[in-house]
PDB file of C-alpha atoms in Angstrom:
ATOM      1  CA  MET A   1      68.843  28.833  29.314  1.00 52.00           C
ATOM      2  CA  ALA A   2      69.944  25.588  27.736  1.00 51.00           C
ATOM      3  CA  LYS A   3      67.736  23.647  30.137  1.00 52.00           C
ATOM      4  CA  LYS A   4      64.733  25.835  29.239  1.00 53.00           C
ATOM      5  CA  LYS A   5      65.324  25.263  25.495  1.00 53.00           C
ATOM      6  CA  ILE A   6      65.532  21.482  26.043  1.00 52.00           C
ATOM      7  CA  ALA A   7      62.324  21.565  28.118  1.00 52.00           C
ATOM      8  CA  LYS A   8      60.511  23.490  25.346  1.00 53.00           C
ATOM      9  CA  LYS A   9      61.651  20.962  22.715  1.00 51.00           C
ATOM     10  CA  VAL A  10      60.450  18.053  24.862  1.00 50.00           C
ATOM     11  CA  SER A  11      57.074  19.718  25.464  1.00 52.00           C
ATOM     12  CA  LYS A  12      56.705  20.359  21.717  1.00 51.00           C
ATOM     13  CA  LYS A  13      57.443  16.718  20.968  1.00 51.00           C
ATOM     14  CA  LYS A  14      54.887  15.623  23.530  1.00 52.00           C
ATOM     15  CA  VAL A  15      52.264  17.900  22.010  1.00 50.00           C
ATOM     16  CA  ALA A  16      53.059  16.590  18.541  1.00 50.00           C
ATOM     17  CA  LYS A  17      52.635  12.997  19.645  1.00 53.00           C
ATOM     18  CA  ARG A  18      49.199  13.556  21.136  1.00 57.00           C
ATOM     19  CA  PRO A  19      46.610  11.625  19.126  1.00 56.00           C
ATOM     20  CA  VAL A  20      44.062  13.718  17.278  1.00 55.00           C
ATOM     21  CA  ALA A  21      40.538  13.060  18.526  1.00 52.00           C
ATOM     22  CA  LYS A  22      38.463  11.319  15.849  1.00 57.00           C
ATOM     23  CA  LYS A  23      35.114  12.776  14.888  1.00 58.00           C
ATOM     24  CA  VAL A  24      32.235  10.577  15.927  1.00 51.00           C
ATOM     25  CA  VAL A  25      30.042   9.905  12.918  1.00 49.00           C
ATOM     26  CA  GLN A  26      26.414   9.848  13.966  1.00 51.00           C
ATOM     27  CA  PRO A  27      24.428   6.994  12.393  1.00 49.00           C
ATOM     28  CA  LYS A  28      21.894   8.036   9.801  1.00 51.00           C
ATOM     29  CA  PRO A  29      18.415   8.117  11.379  1.00 48.00           C
ATOM     30  CA  VAL A  30      16.107   5.400  10.083  1.00 50.00           C
ATOM     31  CA  ASP A  31      12.916   6.570   8.424  1.00 55.00           C
ATOM     32  CA  ASN A  32      10.404   4.291  10.136  1.00 57.00           C
ATOM     33  CA  THR A  33       7.674   5.091   7.638  1.00 61.00           C
ATOM     34  CA  LYS A  34       9.936   4.063   4.758  1.00 63.00           C
ATOM     35  CA  LYS A  35      10.804   0.907   6.669  1.00 64.00           C
ATOM     36  CA  ALA A  36       7.121   0.067   7.089  1.00 62.00           C
ATOM     37  CA  LEU A  37       6.400   0.832   3.424  1.00 64.00           C
ATOM     38  CA  HIS A  38       9.253  -1.435   2.360  1.00 63.00           C
ATOM     39  CA  GLY A  39       7.803  -4.192   4.554  1.00 65.00           C
ATOM     40  CA  SER A  40       4.480  -3.947   2.723  1.00 70.00           C
ATOM     41  CA  TRP A  41       5.871  -4.694  -0.754  1.00 76.00           C
ATOM     42  CA  PHE A  42       4.908  -8.385  -0.598  1.00 79.00           C
ATOM     43  CA  PRO A  43       1.216  -7.824   0.306  1.00 79.00           C
ATOM     44  CA  VAL A  44       0.991  -5.179  -2.435  1.00 80.00           C
ATOM     45  CA  THR A  45       2.476  -7.699  -4.890  1.00 86.00           C
ATOM     46  CA  MET A  46      -0.096 -10.300  -3.821  1.00 87.00           C
ATOM     47  CA  ARG A  47      -2.867  -7.755  -4.263  1.00 84.00           C
ATOM     48  CA  ALA A  48      -1.565  -6.961  -7.761  1.00 86.00           C
ATOM     49  CA  LEU A  49      -1.610 -10.656  -8.676  1.00 92.00           C
ATOM     50  CA  ILE A  50      -5.174 -10.983  -7.353  1.00 89.00           C
ATOM     51  CA  MET A  51      -6.340  -8.089  -9.541  1.00 87.00           C
ATOM     52  CA  VAL A  52      -4.606  -9.523 -12.622  1.00 92.00           C
ATOM     53  CA  LEU A  53      -6.183 -12.936 -11.980  1.00 92.00           C
ATOM     54  CA  LEU A  54      -9.591 -11.289 -11.578  1.00 89.00           C
ATOM     55  CA  GLY A  55      -9.115  -9.546 -14.916  1.00 90.00           C
ATOM     56  CA  VAL A  56      -8.122 -12.776 -16.656  1.00 93.00           C
ATOM     57  CA  TYR A  57     -11.128 -14.549 -15.109  1.00 92.00           C
ATOM     58  CA  LEU A  58     -13.554 -11.841 -16.294  1.00 89.00           C
ATOM     59  CA  LEU A  59     -12.104 -11.897 -19.816  1.00 91.00           C
ATOM     60  CA  ALA A  60     -12.389 -15.696 -19.922  1.00 91.00           C
ATOM     61  CA  ALA A  61     -15.992 -15.687 -18.676  1.00 88.00           C
ATOM     62  CA  PRO A  62     -17.668 -12.447 -19.815  1.00 84.00           C
ATOM     63  CA  THR A  63     -21.120 -13.997 -19.473  1.00 85.00           C
ATOM     64  CA  ILE A  64     -20.930 -14.601 -15.712  1.00 86.00           C
ATOM     65  CA  THR A  65     -23.874 -13.402 -13.663  1.00 85.00           C
ATOM     66  CA  LEU A  66     -23.805 -10.243 -11.599  1.00 84.00           C
ATOM     67  CA  ALA A  67     -24.167 -12.334  -8.422  1.00 84.00           C
ATOM     68  CA  THR A  68     -21.026 -14.336  -9.273  1.00 87.00           C
ATOM     69  CA  LEU A  69     -19.112 -11.146 -10.025  1.00 85.00           C
ATOM     70  CA  ILE A  70     -20.068  -9.527  -6.724  1.00 87.00           C
ATOM     71  CA  THR A  71     -19.230 -12.709  -4.785  1.00 87.00           C
ATOM     72  CA  THR A  72     -15.805 -12.785  -6.476  1.00 87.00           C
ATOM     73  CA  VAL A  73     -15.188  -9.133  -5.603  1.00 85.00           C
ATOM     74  CA  GLY A  74     -16.276  -9.862  -2.017  1.00 87.00           C
ATOM     75  CA  ILE A  75     -13.702 -12.649  -1.698  1.00 88.00           C
ATOM     76  CA  ILE A  76     -11.031 -10.326  -3.119  1.00 86.00           C
ATOM     77  CA  LEU A  77     -11.943  -7.616  -0.590  1.00 86.00           C
ATOM     78  CA  ILE A  78     -11.478 -10.131   2.241  1.00 90.00           C
ATOM     79  CA  ALA A  79      -8.108 -11.288   0.883  1.00 88.00           C
ATOM     80  CA  GLU A  80      -6.876  -7.722   0.392  1.00 84.00           C
ATOM     81  CA  GLY A  81      -8.164  -6.645   3.787  1.00 86.00           C
ATOM     82  CA  LEU A  82      -6.413  -9.511   5.554  1.00 88.00           C
ATOM     83  CA  LEU A  83      -3.114  -8.826   3.782  1.00 83.00           C
ATOM     84  CA  LEU A  84      -3.236  -5.113   4.576  1.00 80.00           C
ATOM     85  CA  SER A  85      -4.352  -5.578   8.194  1.00 83.00           C
ATOM     86  CA  ILE A  86      -1.659  -8.152   8.990  1.00 81.00           C
ATOM     87  CA  THR A  87       1.056  -6.006   7.421  1.00 76.00           C
ATOM     88  CA  THR A  88      -0.112  -2.910   9.300  1.00 76.00           C
ATOM     89  CA  MET A  89      -0.285  -4.691  12.662  1.00 78.00           C
ATOM     90  CA  ILE A  90       3.255  -6.078  12.271  1.00 74.00           C
ATOM     91  CA  HIS A  91       4.751  -2.544  12.260  1.00 65.00           C
ATOM     92  CA  PRO A  92       2.083  -0.318  13.891  1.00 59.00           C
ATOM     93  CA  LYS A  93       4.469   2.148  15.560  1.00 57.00           C
ATOM     94  CA  GLU A  94       6.701   2.466  12.515  1.00 55.00           C
ATOM     95  CA  HIS A  95       3.967   3.493  10.100  1.00 56.00           C
ATOM     96  CA  GLU A  96       3.076   7.181  10.085  1.00 57.00           C
ATOM     97  CA  GLU A  97      -0.455   6.544   8.846  1.00 64.00           C
ATOM     98  CA  TRP A  98      -1.038   3.064  10.258  1.00 70.00           C
ATOM     99  CA  GLY A  99      -4.564   3.937  11.446  1.00 74.00           C
ATOM    100  CA  ILE A 100      -5.759   4.650   7.898  1.00 75.00           C
ATOM    101  CA  SER A 101      -4.247   1.394   6.608  1.00 75.00           C
ATOM    102  CA  LEU A 102      -5.835  -0.636   9.398  1.00 81.00           C
ATOM    103  CA  PHE A 103      -9.234   0.980   8.834  1.00 83.00           C
ATOM    104  CA  ARG A 104      -9.043   0.297   5.101  1.00 82.00           C
ATOM    105  CA  GLY A 105      -8.117  -3.349   5.763  1.00 84.00           C
ATOM    106  CA  PHE A 106     -10.921  -3.941   8.267  1.00 88.00           C
ATOM    107  CA  LEU A 107     -13.435  -2.233   5.974  1.00 87.00           C
ATOM    108  CA  GLY A 108     -12.533  -4.584   3.130  1.00 87.00           C
ATOM    109  CA  ILE A 109     -12.908  -7.628   5.388  1.00 90.00           C
ATOM    110  CA  LEU A 110     -16.301  -6.484   6.714  1.00 90.00           C
ATOM    111  CA  ILE A 111     -17.748  -5.751   3.279  1.00 88.00           C
ATOM    112  CA  GLY A 112     -16.395  -9.022   1.891  1.00 89.00           C
ATOM    113  CA  LEU A 113     -18.021 -10.953   4.731  1.00 90.00           C
ATOM    114  CA  PHE A 114     -21.243  -9.001   4.192  1.00 88.00           C
ATOM    115  CA  VAL A 115     -21.285 -10.096   0.551  1.00 86.00           C
ATOM    116  CA  LEU A 116     -20.765 -13.759   1.470  1.00 86.00           C
ATOM    117  CA  VAL A 117     -23.383 -13.947   4.243  1.00 86.00           C
ATOM    118  CA  GLN A 118     -25.939 -11.674   2.549  1.00 80.00           C
ATOM    119  CA  PRO A 119     -27.979 -14.432   0.825  1.00 74.00           C
ATOM    120  CA  SER A 120     -28.840 -16.104   4.153  1.00 76.00           C
ATOM    121  CA  TRP A 121     -29.150 -12.969   6.317  1.00 77.00           C
ATOM    122  CA  TRP A 122     -30.873 -10.611   3.854  1.00 73.00           C
ATOM    123  CA  PRO A 123     -32.587 -12.828   1.265  1.00 74.00           C
ATOM    124  CA  ASN A 124     -34.814  -9.988   0.092  1.00 76.00           C
ATOM    125  CA  MET A 125     -31.893  -7.791  -0.988  1.00 76.00           C
ATOM    126  CA  SER A 126     -31.553  -7.742  -4.755  1.00 82.00           C
ATOM    127  CA  THR A 127     -28.256  -8.484  -6.457  1.00 81.00           C
ATOM    128  CA  SER A 128     -28.251  -5.010  -8.008  1.00 83.00           C
ATOM    129  CA  THR A 129     -28.568  -3.353  -4.591  1.00 84.00           C
ATOM    130  CA  LEU A 130     -25.705  -5.481  -3.275  1.00 84.00           C
ATOM    131  CA  ALA A 131     -23.623  -4.508  -6.305  1.00 85.00           C
ATOM    132  CA  TYR A 132     -24.236  -0.809  -5.596  1.00 86.00           C
ATOM    133  CA  VAL A 133     -23.170  -1.298  -1.957  1.00 84.00           C
ATOM    134  CA  VAL A 134     -19.931  -3.056  -2.962  1.00 85.00           C
ATOM    135  CA  ALA A 135     -19.197  -0.508  -5.709  1.00 86.00           C
ATOM    136  CA  THR A 136     -19.729   2.416  -3.312  1.00 86.00           C
ATOM    137  CA  VAL A 137     -17.382   0.840  -0.769  1.00 84.00           C
ATOM    138  CA  ALA A 138     -14.818   0.159  -3.510  1.00 84.00           C
ATOM    139  CA  ILE A 139     -14.906   3.842  -4.484  1.00 86.00           C
ATOM    140  CA  PHE A 140     -14.568   4.856  -0.825  1.00 85.00           C
ATOM    141  CA  ILE A 141     -11.571   2.528  -0.369  1.00 81.00           C
ATOM    142  CA  GLY A 142      -9.979   3.927  -3.524  1.00 81.00           C
ATOM    143  CA  LEU A 143     -10.402   7.486  -2.222  1.00 84.00           C
ATOM    144  CA  ILE A 144      -8.834   6.476   1.119  1.00 81.00           C
ATOM    145  CA  GLU A 145      -5.826   5.046  -0.737  1.00 77.00           C
ATOM    146  CA  LEU A 146      -5.598   8.184  -2.871  1.00 80.00           C
ATOM    147  CA  ILE A 147      -5.530  10.430   0.219  1.00 79.00           C
ATOM    148  CA  HIS A 148      -3.081   8.076   1.919  1.00 72.00           C
ATOM    149  CA  SER A 149      -0.751   8.199  -1.082  1.00 72.00           C
ATOM    150  CA  ILE A 150      -0.693  12.010  -1.022  1.00 74.00           C
ATOM    151  CA  GLN A 151       0.202  11.955   2.684  1.00 70.00           C
ATOM    152  CA  LEU A 152       3.127   9.593   2.033  1.00 67.00           C
ATOM    153  CA  HIS A 153       4.553  11.481  -0.964  1.00 65.00           C
ATOM    154  CA  LYS A 154       7.569  12.767   0.978  1.00 66.00           C
ATOM    155  CA  HIS A 155       8.772   9.216   1.659  1.00 62.00           C
ATOM    156  CA  LEU A 156       8.808   8.031  -1.957  1.00 63.00           C
ATOM    157  CA  GLU A 157      10.891   9.048  -4.969  1.00 65.00           C
ATOM    158  CA  ASN A 158       8.419   7.836  -7.605  1.00 63.00           C
ATOM    159  CA  LYS A 159       5.572   9.215  -5.548  1.00 63.00           C
ATOM    160  CA  TYR A 160       3.058   9.214  -8.386  1.00 72.00           C
ATOM    161  CA  LEU A 161       3.018   5.418  -8.572  1.00 70.00           C
ATOM    162  CA  MET A 162       1.192   5.266  -5.236  1.00 70.00           C
ATOM    163  CA  THR A 163      -1.179   8.026  -6.326  1.00 77.00           C
ATOM    164  CA  LEU A 164      -1.828   6.114  -9.550  1.00 78.00           C
ATOM    165  CA  ALA A 165      -2.667   2.979  -7.560  1.00 75.00           C
ATOM    166  CA  GLY A 166      -5.215   4.893  -5.465  1.00 76.00           C
ATOM    167  CA  LEU A 167      -6.708   6.535  -8.548  1.00 83.00           C
ATOM    168  CA  LEU A 168      -7.006   3.202 -10.366  1.00 81.00           C
ATOM    169  CA  GLY A 169      -8.774   1.729  -7.325  1.00 78.00           C
ATOM    170  CA  THR A 170     -11.295   4.562  -7.347  1.00 83.00           C
ATOM    171  CA  ILE A 171     -12.002   4.130 -11.066  1.00 84.00           C
ATOM    172  CA  PHE A 172     -12.427   0.366 -10.517  1.00 82.00           C
ATOM    173  CA  GLY A 173     -15.201   1.151  -8.036  1.00 83.00           C
ATOM    174  CA  VAL A 174     -16.824   3.551 -10.505  1.00 86.00           C
ATOM    175  CA  LEU A 175     -16.836   0.881 -13.245  1.00 84.00           C
ATOM    176  CA  LEU A 176     -18.296  -1.602 -10.788  1.00 82.00           C
ATOM    177  CA  LEU A 177     -21.023   0.937  -9.996  1.00 84.00           C
ATOM    178  CA  PHE A 178     -22.175   0.912 -13.625  1.00 82.00           C
ATOM    179  CA  THR A 179     -22.169  -2.892 -13.921  1.00 82.00           C
ATOM    180  CA  PRO A 180     -25.724  -3.396 -12.534  1.00 80.00           C
ATOM    181  CA  ILE A 181     -27.019  -0.721 -14.916  1.00 77.00           C
ATOM    182  CA  PHE A 182     -25.760  -2.301 -18.134  1.00 70.00           C
ATOM    183  CA  GLU A 183     -25.268  -5.909 -16.946  1.00 70.00           C
ATOM    184  CA  SER A 184     -23.847  -7.040 -20.261  1.00 75.00           C
ATOM    185  CA  PRO A 185     -20.754  -8.996 -21.381  1.00 80.00           C
ATOM    186  CA  SER A 186     -19.218  -5.795 -22.723  1.00 82.00           C
ATOM    187  CA  ILE A 187     -19.064  -4.133 -19.284  1.00 83.00           C
ATOM    188  CA  ILE A 188     -17.635  -7.370 -17.814  1.00 86.00           C
ATOM    189  CA  VAL A 189     -14.905  -7.371 -20.463  1.00 87.00           C
ATOM    190  CA  LEU A 190     -14.193  -3.696 -19.736  1.00 86.00           C
ATOM    191  CA  LEU A 191     -13.972  -4.467 -16.031  1.00 87.00           C
ATOM    192  CA  GLY A 192     -11.623  -7.379 -16.797  1.00 88.00           C
ATOM    193  CA  VAL A 193      -9.292  -5.251 -18.925  1.00 88.00           C
ATOM    194  CA  TYR A 194      -9.269  -2.555 -16.277  1.00 87.00           C
ATOM    195  CA  SER A 195      -8.540  -5.091 -13.508  1.00 87.00           C
ATOM    196  CA  ILE A 196      -5.429  -6.184 -15.392  1.00 90.00           C
ATOM    197  CA  ILE A 197      -4.329  -2.539 -15.830  1.00 86.00           C
ATOM    198  CA  PHE A 198      -4.995  -1.960 -12.120  1.00 84.00           C
ATOM    199  CA  GLY A 199      -2.935  -5.054 -11.233  1.00 86.00           C
ATOM    200  CA  VAL A 200      -0.002  -3.961 -13.406  1.00 87.00           C
ATOM    201  CA  GLY A 201      -0.085  -0.506 -11.786  1.00 82.00           C
ATOM    202  CA  LEU A 202       0.017  -2.098  -8.337  1.00 82.00           C
ATOM    203  CA  MET A 203       2.874  -4.358  -9.421  1.00 86.00           C
ATOM    204  CA  LEU A 204       4.946  -1.349 -10.482  1.00 83.00           C
ATOM    205  CA  PHE A 205       4.212   0.270  -7.131  1.00 78.00           C
ATOM    206  CA  SER A 206       5.288  -2.896  -5.286  1.00 80.00           C
ATOM    207  CA  PHE A 207       8.638  -2.772  -7.133  1.00 81.00           C
ATOM    208  CA  GLU A 208       9.090   0.790  -5.911  1.00 76.00           C
ATOM    209  CA  LEU A 209       8.413  -0.355  -2.322  1.00 74.00           C
ATOM    210  CA  LYS A 210      10.895  -3.229  -2.741  1.00 76.00           C
ATOM    211  CA  LEU A 211      13.608  -0.793  -3.863  1.00 76.00           C
ATOM    212  CA  LEU A 212      13.081   1.277  -0.707  1.00 66.00           C
ATOM    213  CA  GLY A 213      15.043  -1.388   1.179  1.00 62.00           C
ATOM    214  CA  ASN A 214      18.235  -0.328  -0.614  1.00 59.00           C
ATOM    215  CA  LYS A 215      17.807   3.276   0.573  1.00 58.00           C
ATOM    216  CA  LEU A 216      17.229   2.691   4.296  1.00 53.00           C
TER     217      LEU A 216
END
């Protein structure tokens, strides 16, 4: 009996000394779409600066011709399109809606190139007609961004900043659509003021994208 009691005590001690298995903590899954959005903060910032500079330029020269205005917008569309396309192609598999972003970027590049080569390829096209083409495309691009922002709402806390950016882009196209109709310094000034507002809205959105890096 004594031997059995000693054996039980030894077995209890052995059981007590057994190390408790540690729980394996699974790493938090990375939201690839958030990662891609965070990576696009710099191009969005550059786009915001471009829009602010456009606004300042229009306010400083409200008497510029419609042809100069459209050429300037064409150059901006190329710059924006290149920034967006490069950013999208860097992380294609990580972006949930990369196809929309790439299409929007290529569309901007194509229309910008069309504006620049139009005088030599289509000399009979009037400046007003060209302005309507660019304005229509600008509205279309703004609507694409608006739809894109709604699709990405679940990945952003301040989701309405992206929606605001898309809405401002659409309104910019609408204002541009009325420019050939009035073709006066007042509409150029209005477009300049709005470009600055648009740029500030984009800048706020870029800050939101930058902050996403702290939440990944």
